[in-house]
XYZ file of C-alpha atoms in Angstrom:
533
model
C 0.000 0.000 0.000
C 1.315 3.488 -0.838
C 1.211 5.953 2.218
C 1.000 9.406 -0.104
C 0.493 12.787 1.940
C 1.044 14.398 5.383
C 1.668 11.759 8.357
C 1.108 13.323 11.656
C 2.538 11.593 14.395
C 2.565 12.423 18.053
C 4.981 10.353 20.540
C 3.940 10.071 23.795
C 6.216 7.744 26.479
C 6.729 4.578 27.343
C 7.368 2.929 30.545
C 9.394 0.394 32.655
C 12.059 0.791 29.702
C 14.603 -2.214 30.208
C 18.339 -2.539 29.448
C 18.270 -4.377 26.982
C 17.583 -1.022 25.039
C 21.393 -0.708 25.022
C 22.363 -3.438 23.403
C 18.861 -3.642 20.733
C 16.645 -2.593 17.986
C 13.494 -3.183 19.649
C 10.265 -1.937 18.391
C 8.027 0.809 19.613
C 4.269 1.874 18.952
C 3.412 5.353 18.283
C 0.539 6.984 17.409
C -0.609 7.525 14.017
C -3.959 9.967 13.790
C -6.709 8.135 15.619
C -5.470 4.876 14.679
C -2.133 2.728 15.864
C 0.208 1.480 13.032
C 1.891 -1.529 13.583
C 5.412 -1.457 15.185
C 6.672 -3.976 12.326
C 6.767 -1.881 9.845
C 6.226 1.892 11.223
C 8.995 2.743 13.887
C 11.500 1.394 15.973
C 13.493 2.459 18.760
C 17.341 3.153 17.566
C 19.952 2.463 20.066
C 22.727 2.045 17.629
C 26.175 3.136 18.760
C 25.494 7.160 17.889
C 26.856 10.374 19.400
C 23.572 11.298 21.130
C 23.659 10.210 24.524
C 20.181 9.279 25.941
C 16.655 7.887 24.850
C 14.806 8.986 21.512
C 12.358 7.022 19.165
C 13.680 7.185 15.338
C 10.688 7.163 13.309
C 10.854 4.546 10.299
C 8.729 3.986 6.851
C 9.500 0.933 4.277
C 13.226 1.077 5.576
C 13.962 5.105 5.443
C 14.385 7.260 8.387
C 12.185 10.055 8.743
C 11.728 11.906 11.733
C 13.381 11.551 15.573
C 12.739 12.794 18.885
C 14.469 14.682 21.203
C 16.837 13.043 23.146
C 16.433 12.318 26.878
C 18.817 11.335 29.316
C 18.875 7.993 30.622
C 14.999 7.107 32.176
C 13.564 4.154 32.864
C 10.336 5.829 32.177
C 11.274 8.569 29.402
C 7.997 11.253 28.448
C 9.014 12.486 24.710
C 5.148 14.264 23.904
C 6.697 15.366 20.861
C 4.433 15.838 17.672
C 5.484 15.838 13.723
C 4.136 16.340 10.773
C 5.656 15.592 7.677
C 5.424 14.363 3.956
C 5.302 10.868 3.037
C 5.076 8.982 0.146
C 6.501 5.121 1.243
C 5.084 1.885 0.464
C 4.373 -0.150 3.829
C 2.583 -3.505 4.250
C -0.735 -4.381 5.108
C -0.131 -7.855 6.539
C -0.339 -6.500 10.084
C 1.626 -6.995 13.408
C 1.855 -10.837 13.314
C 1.395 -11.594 9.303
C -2.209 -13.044 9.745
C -3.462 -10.458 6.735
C -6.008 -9.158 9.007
C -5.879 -6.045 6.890
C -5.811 -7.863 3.539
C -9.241 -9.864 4.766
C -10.724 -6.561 5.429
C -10.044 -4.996 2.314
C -11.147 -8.068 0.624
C -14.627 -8.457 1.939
C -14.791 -4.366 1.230
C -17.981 -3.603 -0.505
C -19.628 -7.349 0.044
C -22.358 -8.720 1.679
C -19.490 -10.163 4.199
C -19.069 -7.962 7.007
C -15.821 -8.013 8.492
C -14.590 -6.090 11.568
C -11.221 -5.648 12.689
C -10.468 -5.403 16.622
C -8.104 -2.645 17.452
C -5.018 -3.623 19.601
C -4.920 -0.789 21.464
C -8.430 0.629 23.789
C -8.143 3.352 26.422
C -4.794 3.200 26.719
C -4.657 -0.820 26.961
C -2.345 -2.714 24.726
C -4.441 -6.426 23.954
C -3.778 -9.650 22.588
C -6.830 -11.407 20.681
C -6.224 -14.826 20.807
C -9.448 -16.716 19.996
C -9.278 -18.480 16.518
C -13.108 -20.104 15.747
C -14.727 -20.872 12.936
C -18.536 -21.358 13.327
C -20.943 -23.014 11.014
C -24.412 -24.675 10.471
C -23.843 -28.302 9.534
C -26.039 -31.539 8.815
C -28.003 -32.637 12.331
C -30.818 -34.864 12.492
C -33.418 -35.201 9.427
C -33.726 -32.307 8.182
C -32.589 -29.712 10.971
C -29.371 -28.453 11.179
C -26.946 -27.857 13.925
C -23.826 -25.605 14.846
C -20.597 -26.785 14.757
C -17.612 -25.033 15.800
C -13.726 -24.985 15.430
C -11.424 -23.489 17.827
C -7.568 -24.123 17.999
C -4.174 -22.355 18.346
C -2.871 -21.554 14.576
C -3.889 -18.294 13.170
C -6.199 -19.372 10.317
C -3.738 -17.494 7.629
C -1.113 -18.195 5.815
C 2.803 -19.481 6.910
C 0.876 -21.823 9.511
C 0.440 -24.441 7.599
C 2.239 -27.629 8.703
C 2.429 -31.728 9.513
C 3.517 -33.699 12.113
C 6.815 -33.969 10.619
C 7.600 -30.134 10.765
C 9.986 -30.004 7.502
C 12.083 -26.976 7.543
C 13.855 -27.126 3.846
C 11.905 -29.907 2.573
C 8.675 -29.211 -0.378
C 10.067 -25.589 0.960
C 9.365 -24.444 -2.804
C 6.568 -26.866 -3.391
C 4.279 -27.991 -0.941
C 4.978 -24.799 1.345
C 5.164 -22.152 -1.712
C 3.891 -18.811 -0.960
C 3.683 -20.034 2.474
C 6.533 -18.580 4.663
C 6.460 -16.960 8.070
C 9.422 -17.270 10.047
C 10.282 -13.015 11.750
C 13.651 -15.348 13.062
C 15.305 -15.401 9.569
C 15.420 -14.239 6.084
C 13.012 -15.382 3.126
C 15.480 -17.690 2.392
C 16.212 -19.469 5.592
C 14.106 -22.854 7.132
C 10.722 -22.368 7.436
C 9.154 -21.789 11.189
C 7.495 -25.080 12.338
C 4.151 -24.979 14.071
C 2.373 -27.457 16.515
C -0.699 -26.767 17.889
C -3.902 -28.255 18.460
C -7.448 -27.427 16.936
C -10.581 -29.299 17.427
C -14.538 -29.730 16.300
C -17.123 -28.906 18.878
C -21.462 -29.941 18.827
C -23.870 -29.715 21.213
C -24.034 -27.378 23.903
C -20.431 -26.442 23.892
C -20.823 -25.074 20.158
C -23.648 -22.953 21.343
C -20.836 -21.487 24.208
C -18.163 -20.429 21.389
C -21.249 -18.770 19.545
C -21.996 -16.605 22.294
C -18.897 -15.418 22.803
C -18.082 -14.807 19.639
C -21.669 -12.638 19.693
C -19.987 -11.114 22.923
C -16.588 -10.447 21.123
C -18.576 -8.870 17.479
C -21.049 -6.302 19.652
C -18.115 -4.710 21.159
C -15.627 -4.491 17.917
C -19.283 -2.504 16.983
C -18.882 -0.366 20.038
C -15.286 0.217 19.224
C -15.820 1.178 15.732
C -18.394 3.846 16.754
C -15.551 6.423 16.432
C -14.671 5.249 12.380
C -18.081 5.037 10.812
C -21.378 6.526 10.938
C -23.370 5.390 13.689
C -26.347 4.522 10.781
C -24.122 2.396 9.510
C -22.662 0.519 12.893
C -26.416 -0.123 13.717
C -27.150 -1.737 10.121
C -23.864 -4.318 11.453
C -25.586 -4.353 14.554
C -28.828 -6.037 12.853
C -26.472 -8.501 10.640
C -25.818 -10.447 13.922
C -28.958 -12.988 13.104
C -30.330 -14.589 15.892
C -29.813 -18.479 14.861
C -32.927 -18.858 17.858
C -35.119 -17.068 15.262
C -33.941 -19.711 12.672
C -36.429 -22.625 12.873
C -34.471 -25.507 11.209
C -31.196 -24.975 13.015
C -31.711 -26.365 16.550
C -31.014 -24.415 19.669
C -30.848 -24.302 23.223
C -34.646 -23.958 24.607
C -35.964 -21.824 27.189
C -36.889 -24.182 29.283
C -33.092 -25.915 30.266
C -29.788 -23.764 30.911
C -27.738 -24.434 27.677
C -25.361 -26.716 29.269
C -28.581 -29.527 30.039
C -30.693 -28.882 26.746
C -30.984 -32.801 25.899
C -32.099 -31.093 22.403
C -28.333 -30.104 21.965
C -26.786 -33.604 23.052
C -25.020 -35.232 20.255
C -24.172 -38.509 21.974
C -26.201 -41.177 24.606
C -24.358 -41.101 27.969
C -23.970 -45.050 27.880
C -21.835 -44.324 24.763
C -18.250 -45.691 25.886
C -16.861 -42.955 23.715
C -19.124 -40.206 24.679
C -17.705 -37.349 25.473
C -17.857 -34.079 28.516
C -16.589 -30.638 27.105
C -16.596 -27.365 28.736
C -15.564 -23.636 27.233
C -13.118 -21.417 29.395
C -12.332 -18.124 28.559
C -9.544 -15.759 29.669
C -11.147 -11.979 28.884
C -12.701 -9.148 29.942
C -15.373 -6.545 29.696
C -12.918 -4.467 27.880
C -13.055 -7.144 25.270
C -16.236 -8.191 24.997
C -19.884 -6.812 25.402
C -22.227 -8.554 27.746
C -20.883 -9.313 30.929
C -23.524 -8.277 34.243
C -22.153 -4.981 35.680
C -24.129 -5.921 38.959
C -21.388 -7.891 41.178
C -23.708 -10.245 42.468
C -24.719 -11.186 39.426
C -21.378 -11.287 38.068
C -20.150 -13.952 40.879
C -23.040 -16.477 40.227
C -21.599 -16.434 36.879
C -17.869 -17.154 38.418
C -16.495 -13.506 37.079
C -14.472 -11.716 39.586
C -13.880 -7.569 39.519
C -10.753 -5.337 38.747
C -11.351 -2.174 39.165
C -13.730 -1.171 36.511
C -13.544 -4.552 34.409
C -15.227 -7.694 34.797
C -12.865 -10.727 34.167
C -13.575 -14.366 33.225
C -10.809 -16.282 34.534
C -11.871 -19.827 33.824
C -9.117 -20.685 31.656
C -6.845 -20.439 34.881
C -9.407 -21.651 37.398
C -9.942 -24.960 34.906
C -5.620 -25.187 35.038
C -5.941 -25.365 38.594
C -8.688 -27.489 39.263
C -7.138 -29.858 37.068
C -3.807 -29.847 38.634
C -5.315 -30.621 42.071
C -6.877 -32.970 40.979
C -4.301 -35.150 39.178
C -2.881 -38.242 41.052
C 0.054 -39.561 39.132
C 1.231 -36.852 36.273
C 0.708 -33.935 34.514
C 1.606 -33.438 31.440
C 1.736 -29.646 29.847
C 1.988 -27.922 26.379
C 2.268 -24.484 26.012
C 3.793 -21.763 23.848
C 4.627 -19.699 28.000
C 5.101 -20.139 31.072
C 4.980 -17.758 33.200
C 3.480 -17.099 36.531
C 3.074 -16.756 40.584
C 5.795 -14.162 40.776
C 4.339 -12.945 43.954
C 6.088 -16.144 45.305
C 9.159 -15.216 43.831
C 12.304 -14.710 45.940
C 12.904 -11.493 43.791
C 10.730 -9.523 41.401
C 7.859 -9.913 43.101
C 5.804 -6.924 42.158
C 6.404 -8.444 38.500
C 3.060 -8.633 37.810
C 2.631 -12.099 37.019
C -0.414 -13.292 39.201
C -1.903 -16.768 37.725
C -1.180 -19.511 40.451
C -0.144 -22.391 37.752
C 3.112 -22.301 38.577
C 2.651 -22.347 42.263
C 0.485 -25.098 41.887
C 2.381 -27.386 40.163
C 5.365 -27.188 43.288
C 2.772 -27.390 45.548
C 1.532 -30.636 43.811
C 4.666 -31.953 43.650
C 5.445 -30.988 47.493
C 2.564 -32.725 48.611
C 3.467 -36.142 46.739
C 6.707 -35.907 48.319
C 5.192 -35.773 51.641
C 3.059 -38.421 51.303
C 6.013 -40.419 49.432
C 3.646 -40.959 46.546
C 5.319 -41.191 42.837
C 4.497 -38.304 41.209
C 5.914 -36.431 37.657
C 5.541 -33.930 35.949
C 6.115 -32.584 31.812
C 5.953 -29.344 30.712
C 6.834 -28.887 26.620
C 7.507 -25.262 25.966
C 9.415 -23.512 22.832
C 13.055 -23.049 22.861
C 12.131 -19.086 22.141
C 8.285 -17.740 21.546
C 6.813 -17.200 18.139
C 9.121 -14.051 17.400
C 12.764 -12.778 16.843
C 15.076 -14.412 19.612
C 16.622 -10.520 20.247
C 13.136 -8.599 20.143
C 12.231 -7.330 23.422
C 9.028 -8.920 24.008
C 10.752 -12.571 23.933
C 14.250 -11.476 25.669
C 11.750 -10.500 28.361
C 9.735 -13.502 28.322
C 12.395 -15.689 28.620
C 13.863 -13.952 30.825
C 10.653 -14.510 33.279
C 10.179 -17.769 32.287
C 13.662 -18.768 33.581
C 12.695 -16.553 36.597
C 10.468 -19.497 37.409
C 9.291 -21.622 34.213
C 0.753 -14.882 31.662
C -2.220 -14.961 31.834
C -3.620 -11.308 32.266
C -6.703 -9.443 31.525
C -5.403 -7.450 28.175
C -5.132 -10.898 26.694
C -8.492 -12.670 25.393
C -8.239 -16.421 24.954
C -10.569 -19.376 24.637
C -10.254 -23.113 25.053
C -11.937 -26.403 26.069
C -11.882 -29.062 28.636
C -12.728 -32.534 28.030
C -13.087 -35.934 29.519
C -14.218 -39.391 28.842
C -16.419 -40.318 31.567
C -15.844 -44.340 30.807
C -12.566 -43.719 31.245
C -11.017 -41.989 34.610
C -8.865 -43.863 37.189
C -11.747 -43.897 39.832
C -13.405 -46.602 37.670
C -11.095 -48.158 36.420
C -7.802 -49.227 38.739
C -4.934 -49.132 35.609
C -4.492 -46.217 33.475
C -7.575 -45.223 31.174
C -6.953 -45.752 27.331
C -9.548 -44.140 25.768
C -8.939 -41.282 23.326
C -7.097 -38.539 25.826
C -4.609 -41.352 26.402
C -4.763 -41.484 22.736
C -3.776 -38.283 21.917
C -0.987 -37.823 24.540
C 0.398 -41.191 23.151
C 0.555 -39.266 19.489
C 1.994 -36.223 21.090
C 4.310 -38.155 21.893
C 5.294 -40.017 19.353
C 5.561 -37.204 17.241
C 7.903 -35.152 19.889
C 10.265 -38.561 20.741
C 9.923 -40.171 17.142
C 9.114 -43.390 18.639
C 6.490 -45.593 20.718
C 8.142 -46.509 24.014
C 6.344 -48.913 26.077
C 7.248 -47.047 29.527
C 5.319 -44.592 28.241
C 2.337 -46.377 29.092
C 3.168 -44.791 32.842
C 3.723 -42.024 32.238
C 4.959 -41.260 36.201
C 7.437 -44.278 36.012
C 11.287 -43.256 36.723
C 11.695 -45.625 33.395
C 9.195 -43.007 31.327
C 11.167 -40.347 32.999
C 14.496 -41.338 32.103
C 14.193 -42.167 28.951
C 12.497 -39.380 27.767
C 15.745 -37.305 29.684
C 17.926 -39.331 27.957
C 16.591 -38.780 24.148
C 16.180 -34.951 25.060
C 19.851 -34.380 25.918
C 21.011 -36.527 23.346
C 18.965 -34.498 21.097
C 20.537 -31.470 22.680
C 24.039 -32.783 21.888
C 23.389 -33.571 18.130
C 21.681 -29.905 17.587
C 24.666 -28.129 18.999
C 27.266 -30.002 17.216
C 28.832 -28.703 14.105
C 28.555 -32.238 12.608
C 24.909 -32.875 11.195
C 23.035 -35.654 13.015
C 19.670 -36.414 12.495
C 17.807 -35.810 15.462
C 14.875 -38.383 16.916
C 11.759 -36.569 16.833
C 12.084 -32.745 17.823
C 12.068 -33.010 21.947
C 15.261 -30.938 23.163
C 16.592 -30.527 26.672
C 15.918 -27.072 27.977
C 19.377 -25.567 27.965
C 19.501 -24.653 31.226
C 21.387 -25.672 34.561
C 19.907 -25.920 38.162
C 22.135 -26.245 41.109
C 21.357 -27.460 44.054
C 20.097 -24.351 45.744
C 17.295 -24.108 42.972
C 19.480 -21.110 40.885
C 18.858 -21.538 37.445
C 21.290 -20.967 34.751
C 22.342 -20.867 30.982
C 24.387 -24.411 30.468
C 27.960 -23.160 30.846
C 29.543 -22.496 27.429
C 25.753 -21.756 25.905
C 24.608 -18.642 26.850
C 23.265 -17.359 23.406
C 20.960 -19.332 21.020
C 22.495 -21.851 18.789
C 22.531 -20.562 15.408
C 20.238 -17.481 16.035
C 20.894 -14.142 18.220
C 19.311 -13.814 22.296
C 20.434 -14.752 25.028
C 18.912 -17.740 26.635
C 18.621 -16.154 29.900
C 16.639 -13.173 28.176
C 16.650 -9.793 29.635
C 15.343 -8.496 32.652
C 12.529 -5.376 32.835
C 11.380 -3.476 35.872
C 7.661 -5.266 35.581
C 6.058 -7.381 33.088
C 5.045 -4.946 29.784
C 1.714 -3.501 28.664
C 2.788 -5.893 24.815
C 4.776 -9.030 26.588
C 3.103 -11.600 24.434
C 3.909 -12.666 20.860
């Protein structure tokens, strides 16, 4: 897209400014009329070995300099409320922050019957994360009625995420994966990014939960784009939400049973061996959404707590928790962070980083030691987050993480929890097989490249160990100069604990193989207002 005219741009501040400013490029947002550009490809914050002693933001446009602040002396928490006009006439992108072509969709659906709405990052001063991919659709139910079936997952539904089991960086690179390249760690030419992540197919009442919220999620991207269009035609989006209950032949919850008990909705018998229970958490807040109760009573029979002004759903974490309690033998975790309970923290305790997870897990753990009970637990992270290993919002993250190894309020997620109920350990004494134990076992095999049969139990020191032993090997081959093909893609953490619980870089590896950032990361004051990727 050509950018032709007169930019005005006014810089405000930025706060909790961390030193890895000295050493970085990192990126910073500014203010661009009444909307926010993205950082990617607007400005960034030059801290390359000049004259000019102190803090300034250099703004940038396809690659040119064009304008720069003042300078101010060293601040952790530097106020520039500087404002520039000035002539432009650059060519910028319109893929957006993270590549997903949110602005390219827009533009396409321009003009249609489709009506599209883009979410704005940034609302009263709050930097957000939207992190709720769903797809929703009417599909084939009984006779001739039709039902809602829904999609949610982890992969951005755009281009670059595409990817199998096998995660081939080179390979089909110009065939199978043409045209379909996202990797902000390297060049165009470089190995593609691998992605793993899960997405699944919901019916019955569950469905009917994703719907809502994404009815919750659509009425407030209308409140938000109040200030960009005519209010005559916000309300005429207002009236293209359809009311599916209005919709005779697509069934829906009744009045008569909360949505979660509507035998209409069921899509299974509960003597069904593989039936299934499923359950939507959510991680967001009135900021994010539009129809939350404002009255606090009503707000805690519907298990939302206050903040201040903002109602928050927290049942992604409370679900985590409940589960972790629960568990008797293992636990076994995936997740792109980990971050959390700093307030336990022997330092950094004001860091902001309040879900109990974390905490939970030692405190699990603890207790199974006390009672001398075998007990383990897995946790599969990243090497780095989705981003450049030397940006600041993943030197900081890893830096936390090793801090211990987020959820907050500015980011909205969604997610599901299931269960077989033929098939948990109070009813049946050995482990339950049925499809959860199924897909761990193909997580598995996927990450270690092989079938084990320890891994049958899961909590045995045999599971343990040899799942130790093919990570560090692992670790060896990747760090050696001589090629070896690794087995499956599981990696030791590269990191050393001592005996006091101080955790450390391995000795001779304190940077990234092959790829800048340290592994440590780099400390801030707090956790950010934009932390994650």
């Amino acid at each position: 897209m050509l950018l032709h005219g007169d930019l005005q741009v006014r810089v405000m501040d930025t706060e909790n400014l961390p030193t890895i400013f000295r050493r970085h490029l990192p990126k910073l947002r500014i203010c661009l009329a009444d909307t926010f550009d993205e950082p990617q490809t607007s400005t960034s914050h030059d801290q390359t070995q000049r004259k000019t002693r102190g803090t300034y933001v250099a703004i940038h446009l396809a690659g040119a300099w064009v304008v720069r602040t003042r300078a101010i002396p060293s601040s952790e928490n530097p106020v520039w409320n500087q404002s520039f006009k000035f002539p432009v006439a650059h060519l910028v992108s319109e893929k957006g922050l993270m590549k997903s072509h949110d602005k390219e969709t827009h533009k396409f659906f321009k003009d249609s019957t489709v009506r599209c709405m883009l979410a704005p990052r940034f609302t009263n001063s709050t930097f957000r994360n939207f992190k709720e991919q769903c797809v929703i659709v009417d599909t084939q139910g009984d006779a001739n009625n039709r039902k809602l079936t829904a999609f949610l997952g982890g992969l951005d539904l755009c281009g670059g995420r595409y990817d199998t089991p096998e995660h081939r960086l080179y390979r089909d690179r110009d065939t199978v994966f043409k045209d379909d390249f996202h990797n902000p760690s390297t060049v165009h030419h470089g190995p593609r990014e691998p992605w793993h992540d899960l997405h699944c197919r919901l019916e019955g009442p569950a469905a009917h939960d994703v719907l809502t919220n994404f009815k919750q999620r659509w009425r407030k991207a209308c409140e938000w784009a109040e200030t960009r269009i005519l209010i005559n035609r916000m309300l005429g989006w207002e009236k293209h939400m359809l009311d599916i209950d209005q919709i005779p032949w697509i069934t829906s919850p009744s009045t008569t049973f909360p949505t979660e008990d509507d035998p209409s909705l069921w899509v299974s018998n509960e003597d069904d061996p593989q039936t299934w229970h499923t359950q939507v958490f959510r991680s967001i807040d009135s900021g994010s959404l539009k129809g939350f109760p404002e009255d606090a009573d009503a707000a805690y029979r519907d298990n939302l707590v206050f903040d201040k002004n903002l109602v928050i759903d927290r049942s992604i974490e409370i679900a985590y928790i409940q589960a972790i309690r629960s568990a008797q033998r293992f636990i076994y975790i995936e997740n792109q962070y980990f971050i959390g309970s700093s307030y336990a923290w022997p330092s950094d305790q004001d860091a902001g980083a309040n879900n109990l997870v974390p905490i939970e897990i030692a405190l699990k753990i603890a207790s199974k030691i006390r009672a001398r009970e075998r007990f383990t637990v897995y946790i599969v992270i990243p090497m780095w987050p989705e981003g450049r290993t030397d940006s600041m919002s993943v030197e900081q993250i890893l830096y936390w993480q090793l801090t211990l190894t987020n959820t907050g309020s500015r980011d909205t997620e969604i997610a599901i929890g299931s269960y077989q109920p033929h098939y948990i350990l109070n009813k049946r004494k050995d482990h339950p097989c049925g499809q959860v134990y199924g897909y761990r076992m193909s997580l598995w095999a996927e990450h270690i490249g092989a079938i084990k049969s320890c891994f049958k139990a899961p909590e045995g020191l045999d599971c343990v160990r040899c799942i130790n032993d093919i990570a560090e090997r692992n670790w060896r081959r990747y760090t050696t100069d001589e090629f070896t093909r690794l087995q499956g893609h599981i990696i030791k953490y590269p990191v050393d604990i001592d005996l006091n619980g101080q955790v450390n870089p391995l000795p001779g590896f304190e940077d990234f193989p092959d790829v800048d950032g340290l592994i440590g990361g780099t400390r801030s004051g707090k956790l950010p207002r934009q932390l994650t990727t």
